[in-house]
PDB file of C-alpha atoms in Angstrom:
ATOM      1  CA  MET A   1      -0.122   0.306  -0.029  1.00  0.00           C
ATOM      2  CA  THR A   2       2.994   2.486   1.113  1.00  0.00           C
ATOM      3  CA  ALA A   3       4.401   1.540  -2.012  1.00  0.00           C
ATOM      4  CA  HIS A   4       1.690   2.233  -4.466  1.00  0.00           C
ATOM      5  CA  LYS A   5       1.126   5.644  -2.512  1.00  0.00           C
ATOM      6  CA  ASN A   6       4.721   6.382  -3.264  1.00  0.00           C
ATOM      7  CA  ASP A   7       4.161   5.750  -6.733  1.00  0.00           C
ATOM      8  CA  THR A   8       1.602   8.094  -7.040  1.00  0.00           C
ATOM      9  CA  ILE A   9       3.241  10.532  -4.995  1.00  0.00           C
ATOM     10  CA  SER A  10       6.178  10.156  -7.645  1.00  0.00           C
ATOM     11  CA  THR A  11       4.382  10.204 -10.499  1.00  0.00           C
ATOM     12  CA  GLY A  12       1.165  12.194 -10.302  1.00  0.00           C
ATOM     13  CA  VAL A  13       2.823  15.479 -10.239  1.00  0.00           C
ATOM     14  CA  SER A  14       5.879  16.318 -11.921  1.00  0.00           C
ATOM     15  CA  ASP A  15       5.287  19.811 -13.310  1.00  0.00           C
ATOM     16  CA  PHE A  16       3.282  22.877 -11.483  1.00  0.00           C
ATOM     17  CA  LEU A  17       0.815  25.166 -13.399  1.00  0.00           C
ATOM     18  CA  LEU A  18       0.863  28.880 -12.703  1.00  0.00           C
ATOM     19  CA  ASN A  19      -2.352  30.310 -12.364  1.00  0.00           C
ATOM     20  CA  CYS A  20      -1.509  34.134 -13.606  1.00  0.00           C
ATOM     21  CA  PHE A  21      -4.379  36.509 -12.726  1.00  0.00           C
ATOM     22  CA  VAL A  22      -6.796  33.559 -14.545  1.00  0.00           C
ATOM     23  CA  ARG A  23     -10.083  35.356 -13.344  1.00  0.00           C
ATOM     24  CA  TYR A  24      -9.258  38.783 -14.592  1.00  0.00           C
ATOM     25  CA  PRO A  25      -7.787  37.750 -18.681  1.00  0.00           C
ATOM     26  CA  ASN A  26      -8.065  41.467 -19.373  1.00  0.00           C
ATOM     27  CA  TRP A  27      -5.437  41.969 -16.442  1.00  0.00           C
ATOM     28  CA  GLN A  28      -2.756  40.122 -18.338  1.00  0.00           C
ATOM     29  CA  LEU A  29      -2.751  42.579 -21.611  1.00  0.00           C
ATOM     30  CA  TRP A  30      -3.061  45.655 -19.592  1.00  0.00           C
ATOM     31  CA  LEU A  31      -0.225  44.701 -17.166  1.00  0.00           C
ATOM     32  CA  SER A  32       2.151  43.169 -20.038  1.00  0.00           C
ATOM     33  CA  LEU A  33       2.736  46.727 -21.445  1.00  0.00           C
ATOM     34  CA  PRO A  34       3.745  48.348 -18.336  1.00  0.00           C
ATOM     35  CA  LEU A  35       5.415  45.318 -16.914  1.00  0.00           C
ATOM     36  CA  SER A  36       7.416  44.772 -20.236  1.00  0.00           C
ATOM     37  CA  LEU A  37       8.408  48.850 -20.382  1.00  0.00           C
ATOM     38  CA  LEU A  38       9.801  48.592 -16.553  1.00  0.00           C
ATOM     39  CA  PHE A  39      11.536  45.349 -17.345  1.00  0.00           C
ATOM     40  CA  LEU A  40      13.400  47.263 -20.570  1.00  0.00           C
ATOM     41  CA  LEU A  41      14.089  50.271 -18.005  1.00  0.00           C
ATOM     42  CA  ALA A  42      15.489  47.965 -15.521  1.00  0.00           C
ATOM     43  CA  MET A  43      17.766  45.996 -17.568  1.00  0.00           C
ATOM     44  CA  GLY A  44      19.076  49.124 -19.252  1.00  0.00           C
ATOM     45  CA  ALA A  45      19.457  51.612 -16.440  1.00  0.00           C
ATOM     46  CA  ASN A  46      21.197  48.794 -14.403  1.00  0.00           C
ATOM     47  CA  ALA A  47      23.116  47.744 -17.616  1.00  0.00           C
ATOM     48  CA  ILE A  48      24.109  51.525 -17.866  1.00  0.00           C
ATOM     49  CA  LEU A  49      25.339  52.167 -14.707  1.00  0.00           C
ATOM     50  CA  LEU A  50      27.402  48.947 -14.541  1.00  0.00           C
ATOM     51  CA  ILE A  51      29.341  49.644 -17.553  1.00  0.00           C
ATOM     52  CA  THR A  52      29.618  53.729 -16.321  1.00  0.00           C
ATOM     53  CA  ILE A  53      31.324  52.673 -13.068  1.00  0.00           C
ATOM     54  CA  ARG A  54      33.374  49.833 -14.810  1.00  0.00           C
ATOM     55  CA  MET A  55      34.719  52.160 -17.359  1.00  0.00           C
ATOM     56  CA  GLU A  56      35.296  55.124 -15.513  1.00  0.00           C
ATOM     57  CA  ALA A  57      38.407  55.088 -13.122  1.00  0.00           C
ATOM     58  CA  SER A  58      36.864  58.040 -10.894  1.00  0.00           C
ATOM     59  CA  LEU A  59      33.982  56.082  -9.781  1.00  0.00           C
ATOM     60  CA  HIS A  60      36.314  53.065  -9.105  1.00  0.00           C
ATOM     61  CA  GLU A  61      35.164  53.773  -4.956  1.00  0.00           C
ATOM     62  CA  PRO A  62      33.977  52.157  -2.462  1.00  0.00           C
ATOM     63  CA  MET A  63      30.438  53.580  -2.729  1.00  0.00           C
ATOM     64  CA  TYR A  64      30.194  52.852  -6.275  1.00  0.00           C
ATOM     65  CA  TYR A  65      31.147  49.038  -5.733  1.00  0.00           C
ATOM     66  CA  LEU A  66      28.282  48.936  -3.502  1.00  0.00           C
ATOM     67  CA  LEU A  67      26.117  50.395  -6.335  1.00  0.00           C
ATOM     68  CA  SER A  68      27.152  47.810  -8.911  1.00  0.00           C
ATOM     69  CA  LEU A  69      26.595  45.186  -6.535  1.00  0.00           C
ATOM     70  CA  LEU A  70      22.641  46.364  -6.100  1.00  0.00           C
ATOM     71  CA  SER A  71      22.398  46.642  -9.849  1.00  0.00           C
ATOM     72  CA  MET A  72      23.738  43.009 -10.032  1.00  0.00           C
ATOM     73  CA  LEU A  73      21.073  42.300  -7.947  1.00  0.00           C
ATOM     74  CA  ASP A  74      18.230  43.908  -9.664  1.00  0.00           C
ATOM     75  CA  ILE A  75      19.477  42.364 -12.912  1.00  0.00           C
ATOM     76  CA  VAL A  76      19.378  38.735 -11.448  1.00  0.00           C
ATOM     77  CA  LEU A  77      15.940  39.230  -9.709  1.00  0.00           C
ATOM     78  CA  CYS A  78      14.018  40.923 -12.727  1.00  0.00           C
ATOM     79  CA  LEU A  79      15.344  38.145 -15.150  1.00  0.00           C
ATOM     80  CA  THR A  80      14.185  35.392 -12.525  1.00  0.00           C
ATOM     81  CA  VAL A  81      10.787  36.536 -12.443  1.00  0.00           C
ATOM     82  CA  ILE A  82       9.714  38.886 -15.296  1.00  0.00           C
ATOM     83  CA  PRO A  83      10.177  36.891 -18.340  1.00  0.00           C
ATOM     84  CA  LYS A  84       8.575  33.768 -17.087  1.00  0.00           C
ATOM     85  CA  VAL A  85       5.440  36.393 -16.371  1.00  0.00           C
ATOM     86  CA  LEU A  86       5.531  37.937 -19.592  1.00  0.00           C
ATOM     87  CA  ALA A  87       5.788  34.136 -21.008  1.00  0.00           C
ATOM     88  CA  ILE A  88       2.483  33.401 -19.337  1.00  0.00           C
ATOM     89  CA  PHE A  89       0.899  36.677 -20.496  1.00  0.00           C
ATOM     90  CA  TRP A  90       1.676  36.477 -24.015  1.00  0.00           C
ATOM     91  CA  PHE A  91       1.909  32.656 -24.709  1.00  0.00           C
ATOM     92  CA  ASP A  92      -0.182  31.535 -21.965  1.00  0.00           C
ATOM     93  CA  LEU A  93       3.174  29.047 -21.289  1.00  0.00           C
ATOM     94  CA  ARG A  94       1.821  28.289 -17.346  1.00  0.00           C
ATOM     95  CA  LEU A  95       3.849  25.476 -17.300  1.00  0.00           C
ATOM     96  CA  ILE A  96       6.993  25.370 -14.931  1.00  0.00           C
ATOM     97  CA  SER A  97       8.860  22.417 -14.000  1.00  0.00           C
ATOM     98  CA  PHE A  98       9.709  21.212 -10.206  1.00  0.00           C
ATOM     99  CA  PRO A  99      13.540  21.939 -10.467  1.00  0.00           C
ATOM    100  CA  ALA A 100      12.641  25.602 -12.262  1.00  0.00           C
ATOM    101  CA  CYS A 101      10.008  26.140  -9.903  1.00  0.00           C
ATOM    102  CA  PHE A 102      12.071  25.741  -6.598  1.00  0.00           C
ATOM    103  CA  LEU A 103      14.929  27.236  -8.093  1.00  0.00           C
ATOM    104  CA  GLN A 104      13.315  30.211  -8.860  1.00  0.00           C
ATOM    105  CA  MET A 105      11.802  30.225  -5.275  1.00  0.00           C
ATOM    106  CA  TYR A 106      15.438  29.907  -3.916  1.00  0.00           C
ATOM    107  CA  ILE A 107      16.740  32.670  -5.936  1.00  0.00           C
ATOM    108  CA  MET A 108      13.786  35.236  -5.058  1.00  0.00           C
ATOM    109  CA  ASN A 109      14.268  34.183  -0.976  1.00  0.00           C
ATOM    110  CA  SER A 110      18.058  34.656  -1.282  1.00  0.00           C
ATOM    111  CA  PHE A 111      18.488  37.905  -3.691  1.00  0.00           C
ATOM    112  CA  LEU A 112      15.603  39.849  -2.198  1.00  0.00           C
ATOM    113  CA  ALA A 113      17.565  39.486   1.236  1.00  0.00           C
ATOM    114  CA  MET A 114      20.681  40.202  -0.249  1.00  0.00           C
ATOM    115  CA  GLU A 115      19.346  43.403  -1.712  1.00  0.00           C
ATOM    116  CA  SER A 116      17.837  44.170   1.890  1.00  0.00           C
ATOM    117  CA  CYS A 117      21.397  43.803   3.061  1.00  0.00           C
ATOM    118  CA  THR A 118      22.774  45.659   0.756  1.00  0.00           C
ATOM    119  CA  PHE A 119      20.663  48.565   1.536  1.00  0.00           C
ATOM    120  CA  MET A 120      21.663  48.210   4.749  1.00  0.00           C
ATOM    121  CA  ILE A 121      25.393  48.613   4.333  1.00  0.00           C
ATOM    122  CA  MET A 122      24.617  51.277   1.832  1.00  0.00           C
ATOM    123  CA  ALA A 123      22.575  53.071   4.747  1.00  0.00           C
ATOM    124  CA  PHE A 124      25.684  52.960   7.089  1.00  0.00           C
ATOM    125  CA  ASP A 125      28.223  54.192   4.302  1.00  0.00           C
ATOM    126  CA  ARG A 126      26.227  57.369   4.367  1.00  0.00           C
ATOM    127  CA  TYR A 127      25.867  57.572   7.909  1.00  0.00           C
ATOM    128  CA  ILE A 128      29.885  57.309   8.430  1.00  0.00           C
ATOM    129  CA  ALA A 129      30.185  60.080   5.291  1.00  0.00           C
ATOM    130  CA  ILE A 130      27.588  62.341   7.187  1.00  0.00           C
ATOM    131  CA  CYS A 131      28.452  61.626  10.689  1.00  0.00           C
ATOM    132  CA  HIS A 132      31.852  60.968  10.427  1.00  0.00           C
ATOM    133  CA  PRO A 133      33.321  62.858   7.404  1.00  0.00           C
ATOM    134  CA  LEU A 134      37.119  62.467   8.461  1.00  0.00           C
ATOM    135  CA  ARG A 135      36.825  59.115   9.087  1.00  0.00           C
ATOM    136  CA  TYR A 136      35.244  57.688   6.338  1.00  0.00           C
ATOM    137  CA  PRO A 137      38.408  56.971   4.037  1.00  0.00           C
ATOM    138  CA  SER A 138      39.514  55.109   6.858  1.00  0.00           C
ATOM    139  CA  ILE A 139      36.643  52.810   7.750  1.00  0.00           C
ATOM    140  CA  ILE A 140      34.766  52.822   4.180  1.00  0.00           C
ATOM    141  CA  THR A 141      37.701  50.985   2.307  1.00  0.00           C
ATOM    142  CA  ASP A 142      37.869  48.528  -0.734  1.00  0.00           C
ATOM    143  CA  GLN A 143      38.546  45.778   2.048  1.00  0.00           C
ATOM    144  CA  PHE A 144      35.448  46.915   3.838  1.00  0.00           C
ATOM    145  CA  VAL A 145      33.513  46.535   0.557  1.00  0.00           C
ATOM    146  CA  VAL A 146      35.093  42.904   0.275  1.00  0.00           C
ATOM    147  CA  LYS A 147      34.231  41.903   3.703  1.00  0.00           C
ATOM    148  CA  ALA A 148      30.462  43.353   3.194  1.00  0.00           C
ATOM    149  CA  ALA A 149      29.764  41.928   0.296  1.00  0.00           C
ATOM    150  CA  THR A 150      31.272  38.300   1.587  1.00  0.00           C
ATOM    151  CA  PHE A 151      28.800  38.976   4.539  1.00  0.00           C
ATOM    152  CA  ILE A 152      25.759  39.747   1.961  1.00  0.00           C
ATOM    153  CA  LEU A 153      26.665  36.805   0.222  1.00  0.00           C
ATOM    154  CA  VAL A 154      27.187  34.009   2.889  1.00  0.00           C
ATOM    155  CA  ARG A 155      24.206  35.410   5.202  1.00  0.00           C
ATOM    156  CA  ASN A 156      21.883  35.084   2.008  1.00  0.00           C
ATOM    157  CA  VAL A 157      22.946  31.992   0.547  1.00  0.00           C
ATOM    158  CA  LEU A 158      22.681  29.964   3.700  1.00  0.00           C
ATOM    159  CA  ILE A 159      20.048  31.294   5.453  1.00  0.00           C
ATOM    160  CA  PRO A 160      17.099  31.151   3.012  1.00  0.00           C
ATOM    161  CA  LEU A 161      18.646  27.476   1.882  1.00  0.00           C
ATOM    162  CA  PRO A 162      16.108  26.052   3.749  1.00  0.00           C
ATOM    163  CA  ILE A 163      12.950  27.244   2.467  1.00  0.00           C
ATOM    164  CA  PRO A 164      13.096  25.333  -1.167  1.00  0.00           C
ATOM    165  CA  ILE A 165      14.430  22.401   0.263  1.00  0.00           C
ATOM    166  CA  LEU A 166      11.586  22.208   2.841  1.00  0.00           C
ATOM    167  CA  SER A 167       9.255  22.592   0.092  1.00  0.00           C
ATOM    168  CA  ALA A 168      11.009  20.272  -2.318  1.00  0.00           C
ATOM    169  CA  ARG A 169      10.495  17.601   0.392  1.00  0.00           C
ATOM    170  CA  LEU A 170       6.884  17.457   0.835  1.00  0.00           C
ATOM    171  CA  HIS A 171       4.942  15.297  -1.114  1.00  0.00           C
ATOM    172  CA  TYR A 172       2.325  16.482  -4.125  1.00  0.00           C
ATOM    173  CA  CYS A 173      -0.244  14.071  -4.476  1.00  0.00           C
ATOM    174  CA  TRP A 174      -2.369  15.507  -6.926  1.00  0.00           C
ATOM    175  CA  ARG A 175      -3.081  19.076  -6.955  1.00  0.00           C
ATOM    176  CA  ASN A 176      -0.447  21.290  -9.009  1.00  0.00           C
ATOM    177  CA  ILE A 177      -1.869  24.273  -9.869  1.00  0.00           C
ATOM    178  CA  ILE A 178       0.052  27.407  -7.869  1.00  0.00           C
ATOM    179  CA  GLU A 179      -2.317  30.293  -7.485  1.00  0.00           C
ATOM    180  CA  ASN A 180       0.375  32.801  -8.354  1.00  0.00           C
ATOM    181  CA  CYS A 181       2.293  34.188 -11.319  1.00  0.00           C
ATOM    182  CA  ILE A 182       5.699  32.988  -9.606  1.00  0.00           C
ATOM    183  CA  CYS A 183       6.798  30.131  -6.813  1.00  0.00           C
ATOM    184  CA  ALA A 184       6.579  31.822  -3.893  1.00  0.00           C
ATOM    185  CA  ASN A 185       6.862  29.336  -0.977  1.00  0.00           C
ATOM    186  CA  MET A 186       3.497  29.200   0.754  1.00  0.00           C
ATOM    187  CA  SER A 187       1.801  28.952  -2.657  1.00  0.00           C
ATOM    188  CA  VAL A 188       3.371  26.179  -3.582  1.00  0.00           C
ATOM    189  CA  SER A 189       3.600  24.736  -0.203  1.00  0.00           C
ATOM    190  CA  ARG A 190      -0.117  24.739   0.416  1.00  0.00           C
ATOM    191  CA  LEU A 191      -0.612  22.047  -2.485  1.00  0.00           C
ATOM    192  CA  SER A 192       1.285  19.245  -0.619  1.00  0.00           C
ATOM    193  CA  CYS A 193      -0.586  16.669   1.140  1.00  0.00           C
ATOM    194  CA  ASP A 194       1.752  16.940   4.295  1.00  0.00           C
ATOM    195  CA  ASP A 195       1.513  19.601   7.042  1.00  0.00           C
ATOM    196  CA  VAL A 196       3.249  22.576   6.130  1.00  0.00           C
ATOM    197  CA  THR A 197       3.412  24.465   9.670  1.00  0.00           C
ATOM    198  CA  ILE A 198       7.562  24.199   9.601  1.00  0.00           C
ATOM    199  CA  ASN A 199       7.691  25.870   6.165  1.00  0.00           C
ATOM    200  CA  ARG A 200       5.555  28.579   7.314  1.00  0.00           C
ATOM    201  CA  ILE A 201       7.598  29.040  10.358  1.00  0.00           C
ATOM    202  CA  TYR A 202      10.836  28.931   8.929  1.00  0.00           C
ATOM    203  CA  GLN A 203       9.370  31.536   5.802  1.00  0.00           C
ATOM    204  CA  PHE A 204       8.041  33.767   8.648  1.00  0.00           C
ATOM    205  CA  ALA A 205      10.844  33.592  11.133  1.00  0.00           C
ATOM    206  CA  GLY A 206      13.335  33.892   7.925  1.00  0.00           C
ATOM    207  CA  GLY A 207      11.747  36.760   6.769  1.00  0.00           C
ATOM    208  CA  TRP A 208      11.899  39.022   9.669  1.00  0.00           C
ATOM    209  CA  ILE A 209      15.362  37.811  10.821  1.00  0.00           C
ATOM    210  CA  LEU A 210      16.751  38.850   7.612  1.00  0.00           C
ATOM    211  CA  LEU A 211      14.718  41.739   6.359  1.00  0.00           C
ATOM    212  CA  GLY A 212      13.499  42.885   9.817  1.00  0.00           C
ATOM    213  CA  SER A 213      17.166  43.378  11.228  1.00  0.00           C
ATOM    214  CA  ASP A 214      18.145  45.206   7.777  1.00  0.00           C
ATOM    215  CA  LEU A 215      15.303  47.246   8.275  1.00  0.00           C
ATOM    216  CA  ILE A 216      15.732  48.315  12.219  1.00  0.00           C
ATOM    217  CA  LEU A 217      19.796  49.168  11.125  1.00  0.00           C
ATOM    218  CA  ILE A 218      18.544  51.128   8.247  1.00  0.00           C
ATOM    219  CA  PHE A 219      15.829  53.431  10.097  1.00  0.00           C
ATOM    220  CA  LEU A 220      18.768  53.671  12.856  1.00  0.00           C
ATOM    221  CA  SER A 221      21.193  54.859  10.527  1.00  0.00           C
ATOM    222  CA  TYR A 222      18.751  57.565   8.985  1.00  0.00           C
ATOM    223  CA  THR A 223      17.464  58.607  12.105  1.00  0.00           C
ATOM    224  CA  LEU A 224      21.384  59.489  13.377  1.00  0.00           C
ATOM    225  CA  ILE A 225      21.823  60.927   9.793  1.00  0.00           C
ATOM    226  CA  LEU A 226      19.285  63.635  10.279  1.00  0.00           C
ATOM    227  CA  ARG A 227      20.020  64.598  13.605  1.00  0.00           C
ATOM    228  CA  ALA A 228      23.801  65.302  12.641  1.00  0.00           C
ATOM    229  CA  VAL A 229      22.448  66.795   9.185  1.00  0.00           C
ATOM    230  CA  LEU A 230      20.069  69.205  11.303  1.00  0.00           C
ATOM    231  CA  ARG A 231      23.134  70.348  13.401  1.00  0.00           C
ATOM    232  CA  LEU A 232      25.009  71.360  10.149  1.00  0.00           C
ATOM    233  CA  LYS A 233      25.923  75.070  10.155  1.00  0.00           C
ATOM    234  CA  ALA A 234      27.343  75.507   6.719  1.00  0.00           C
ATOM    235  CA  GLU A 235      24.782  77.056   4.102  1.00  0.00           C
ATOM    236  CA  GLY A 236      23.363  74.757   1.656  1.00  0.00           C
ATOM    237  CA  ALA A 237      24.893  71.717   3.572  1.00  0.00           C
ATOM    238  CA  VAL A 238      21.338  70.459   4.852  1.00  0.00           C
ATOM    239  CA  ALA A 239      19.521  70.709   1.800  1.00  0.00           C
ATOM    240  CA  LYS A 240      22.231  68.951  -0.060  1.00  0.00           C
ATOM    241  CA  ALA A 241      22.465  65.668   2.338  1.00  0.00           C
ATOM    242  CA  LEU A 242      18.838  65.974   2.978  1.00  0.00           C
ATOM    243  CA  SER A 243      18.628  65.813  -0.925  1.00  0.00           C
ATOM    244  CA  THR A 244      21.178  62.858  -0.868  1.00  0.00           C
ATOM    245  CA  CYS A 245      19.397  60.722   1.588  1.00  0.00           C
ATOM    246  CA  GLY A 246      15.815  61.447   1.153  1.00  0.00           C
ATOM    247  CA  SER A 247      16.074  59.681  -2.350  1.00  0.00           C
ATOM    248  CA  HIS A 248      18.033  56.689  -0.771  1.00  0.00           C
ATOM    249  CA  PHE A 249      15.411  56.637   2.248  1.00  0.00           C
ATOM    250  CA  ILE A 250      12.012  57.021   0.088  1.00  0.00           C
ATOM    251  CA  LEU A 251      13.433  53.908  -2.185  1.00  0.00           C
ATOM    252  CA  ILE A 252      14.111  51.993   0.809  1.00  0.00           C
ATOM    253  CA  LEU A 253      10.578  52.636   2.181  1.00  0.00           C
ATOM    254  CA  PHE A 254       9.169  51.813  -1.027  1.00  0.00           C
ATOM    255  CA  PHE A 255      10.945  48.841  -0.944  1.00  0.00           C
ATOM    256  CA  SER A 256       9.909  47.591   2.512  1.00  0.00           C
ATOM    257  CA  THR A 257       6.259  49.198   2.340  1.00  0.00           C
ATOM    258  CA  ILE A 258       5.296  46.608  -0.429  1.00  0.00           C
ATOM    259  CA  LEU A 259       6.772  43.866   1.755  1.00  0.00           C
ATOM    260  CA  LEU A 260       4.697  45.121   4.418  1.00  0.00           C
ATOM    261  CA  VAL A 261       1.544  45.342   2.579  1.00  0.00           C
ATOM    262  CA  PHE A 262       2.372  41.984   0.687  1.00  0.00           C
ATOM    263  CA  ILE A 263       2.261  40.164   4.207  1.00  0.00           C
ATOM    264  CA  LEU A 264      -1.073  42.419   5.569  1.00  0.00           C
ATOM    265  CA  THR A 265      -2.719  41.020   2.447  1.00  0.00           C
ATOM    266  CA  HIS A 266      -1.870  37.625   3.099  1.00  0.00           C
ATOM    267  CA  VAL A 267      -2.989  37.831   6.795  1.00  0.00           C
ATOM    268  CA  ALA A 268      -6.137  39.181   5.738  1.00  0.00           C
ATOM    269  CA  LYS A 269      -7.074  37.175   3.293  1.00  0.00           C
ATOM    270  CA  GLY A 270     -10.796  37.270   2.991  1.00  0.00           C
ATOM    271  CA  LYS A 271     -10.913  40.920   3.181  1.00  0.00           C
ATOM    272  CA  VAL A 272      -8.521  41.869   0.051  1.00  0.00           C
ATOM    273  CA  SER A 273      -8.942  40.364  -3.449  1.00  0.00           C
ATOM    274  CA  PRO A 274      -6.446  36.956  -3.952  1.00  0.00           C
ATOM    275  CA  GLU A 275      -4.851  38.751  -6.988  1.00  0.00           C
ATOM    276  CA  VAL A 276      -3.576  41.580  -4.950  1.00  0.00           C
ATOM    277  CA  PRO A 277      -0.883  40.181  -3.251  1.00  0.00           C
ATOM    278  CA  VAL A 278       0.452  38.333  -6.490  1.00  0.00           C
ATOM    279  CA  LEU A 279       0.058  41.389  -8.553  1.00  0.00           C
ATOM    280  CA  LEU A 280       2.253  43.337  -5.257  1.00  0.00           C
ATOM    281  CA  ASN A 281       4.800  40.270  -5.414  1.00  0.00           C
ATOM    282  CA  VAL A 282       5.374  40.507  -9.012  1.00  0.00           C
ATOM    283  CA  LEU A 283       5.674  44.797  -9.075  1.00  0.00           C
ATOM    284  CA  HIS A 284       7.896  43.977  -5.758  1.00  0.00           C
ATOM    285  CA  HIS A 285      10.613  42.325  -8.460  1.00  0.00           C
ATOM    286  CA  VAL A 286      10.672  45.135 -11.100  1.00  0.00           C
ATOM    287  CA  ILE A 287       9.720  48.492  -9.781  1.00  0.00           C
ATOM    288  CA  PRO A 288      12.447  48.741  -7.027  1.00  0.00           C
ATOM    289  CA  ALA A 289      14.983  47.249 -10.122  1.00  0.00           C
ATOM    290  CA  ALA A 290      13.917  50.092 -12.170  1.00  0.00           C
ATOM    291  CA  LEU A 291      14.084  52.795  -9.976  1.00  0.00           C
ATOM    292  CA  ASN A 292      17.289  51.817  -7.868  1.00  0.00           C
ATOM    293  CA  PRO A 293      19.847  52.768 -10.742  1.00  0.00           C
ATOM    294  CA  ILE A 294      17.790  56.224 -11.332  1.00  0.00           C
ATOM    295  CA  VAL A 295      17.449  57.261  -7.788  1.00  0.00           C
ATOM    296  CA  TYR A 296      20.738  55.828  -6.549  1.00  0.00           C
ATOM    297  CA  GLY A 297      22.753  56.877  -9.847  1.00  0.00           C
ATOM    298  CA  VAL A 298      21.759  59.299 -12.106  1.00  0.00           C
ATOM    299  CA  ARG A 299      20.953  61.751  -8.850  1.00  0.00           C
ATOM    300  CA  THR A 300      24.438  61.342  -7.766  1.00  0.00           C
ATOM    301  CA  GLN A 301      26.687  63.846  -9.964  1.00  0.00           C
ATOM    302  CA  GLU A 302      29.551  62.009 -10.166  1.00  0.00           C
ATOM    303  CA  ILE A 303      27.877  59.047 -12.087  1.00  0.00           C
ATOM    304  CA  LYS A 304      25.632  61.674 -14.383  1.00  0.00           C
ATOM    305  CA  GLN A 305      29.141  63.223 -15.415  1.00  0.00           C
ATOM    306  CA  GLY A 306      30.665  59.576 -15.974  1.00  0.00           C
ATOM    307  CA  ILE A 307      27.654  58.777 -18.266  1.00  0.00           C
ATOM    308  CA  LYS A 308      27.891  62.109 -20.204  1.00  0.00           C
ATOM    309  CA  ARG A 309      31.714  61.314 -20.753  1.00  0.00           C
ATOM    310  CA  LEU A 310      31.346  57.874 -21.705  1.00  0.00           C
ATOM    311  CA  LEU A 311      28.355  59.017 -24.220  1.00  0.00           C
ATOM    312  CA  LYS A 312      30.850  61.653 -25.533  1.00  0.00           C
ATOM    313  CA  LYS A 313      33.457  58.856 -25.857  1.00  0.00           C
ATOM    314  CA  GLY A 314      31.555  56.510 -28.204  1.00  0.00           C
ATOM    315  CA  PRO A 315      31.157  58.801 -30.892  1.00  0.00           C
ATOM    316  CA  ALA A 316      34.573  60.536 -30.585  1.00  0.00           C
ATOM    317  CA  ALA A 317      35.925  56.845 -30.667  1.00  0.00           C
ATOM    318  CA  ALA A 318      33.708  55.418 -33.729  1.00  0.00           C
ATOM    319  CA  LEU A 319      35.129  58.651 -35.432  1.00  0.00           C
ATOM    320  CA  HIS A 320      38.608  57.609 -34.765  1.00  0.00           C
ATOM    321  CA  SER A 321      38.247  54.081 -35.754  1.00  0.00           C
TER     322      SER A 321
END
């Protein structure tokens, strides 16, 4: 009897189907245009930022290395989620294999945590730059960036690792339709015949340990920055510091607000349409990725000048060749 049951488990379900806004087919058409434009903007803006930082020797500094890391994370997150969602919208390619689903699940959990951690390191960088400017060159060094990148990588590769492992170990007897556009952990786990309490607890605890601790440290950094900025006596210094940090803080707030709204809509399931958290989850992988290079990069004078120099070099190099 057990053998027969195991056969059913192993052969009954070999793929998942992503049910992406099937109740509202018109949404697919209307969403596909802004989503594809945001995807192109995110890819293009992050690529330009990476090329500019790589080519311009004046930008080979710790702050810009952190910006490069953020851009690379944005590109990976976008490529993991958006092409599949657009393939569902345009070609109805809803099928996703077990390995592909659990890989997507892991990358989303791991890289979102890496992005949150990078925001935290960048907030610390701004705190040192504004609150301890004389000590900045001795604290924020290339070595510091290497250590920070290692910490970001190790912490956020290892802690989210049990999430797809726990989901992959569950028995999926016969249900294989995921009510989502992506392989979110709980959307997949609830299809299982097994008890998913451990999955639920680990997802919740892991999320709050990683993202919660990052957000607390980010808010602490910007509170200390604000306090230091308001004490500045130099004319225009307050406005300049608030302009730089304000745009960073708004972006981080947007990143965390979407997560918070997503969590709250999951908690208040019966009171909101099930499509709302799905839409928020998709947008969360593309809007910050499109805005990050603009807010962090284009609003930074040195990067703007670097992009202008690169654009001037391009035609000049073409004429010279």
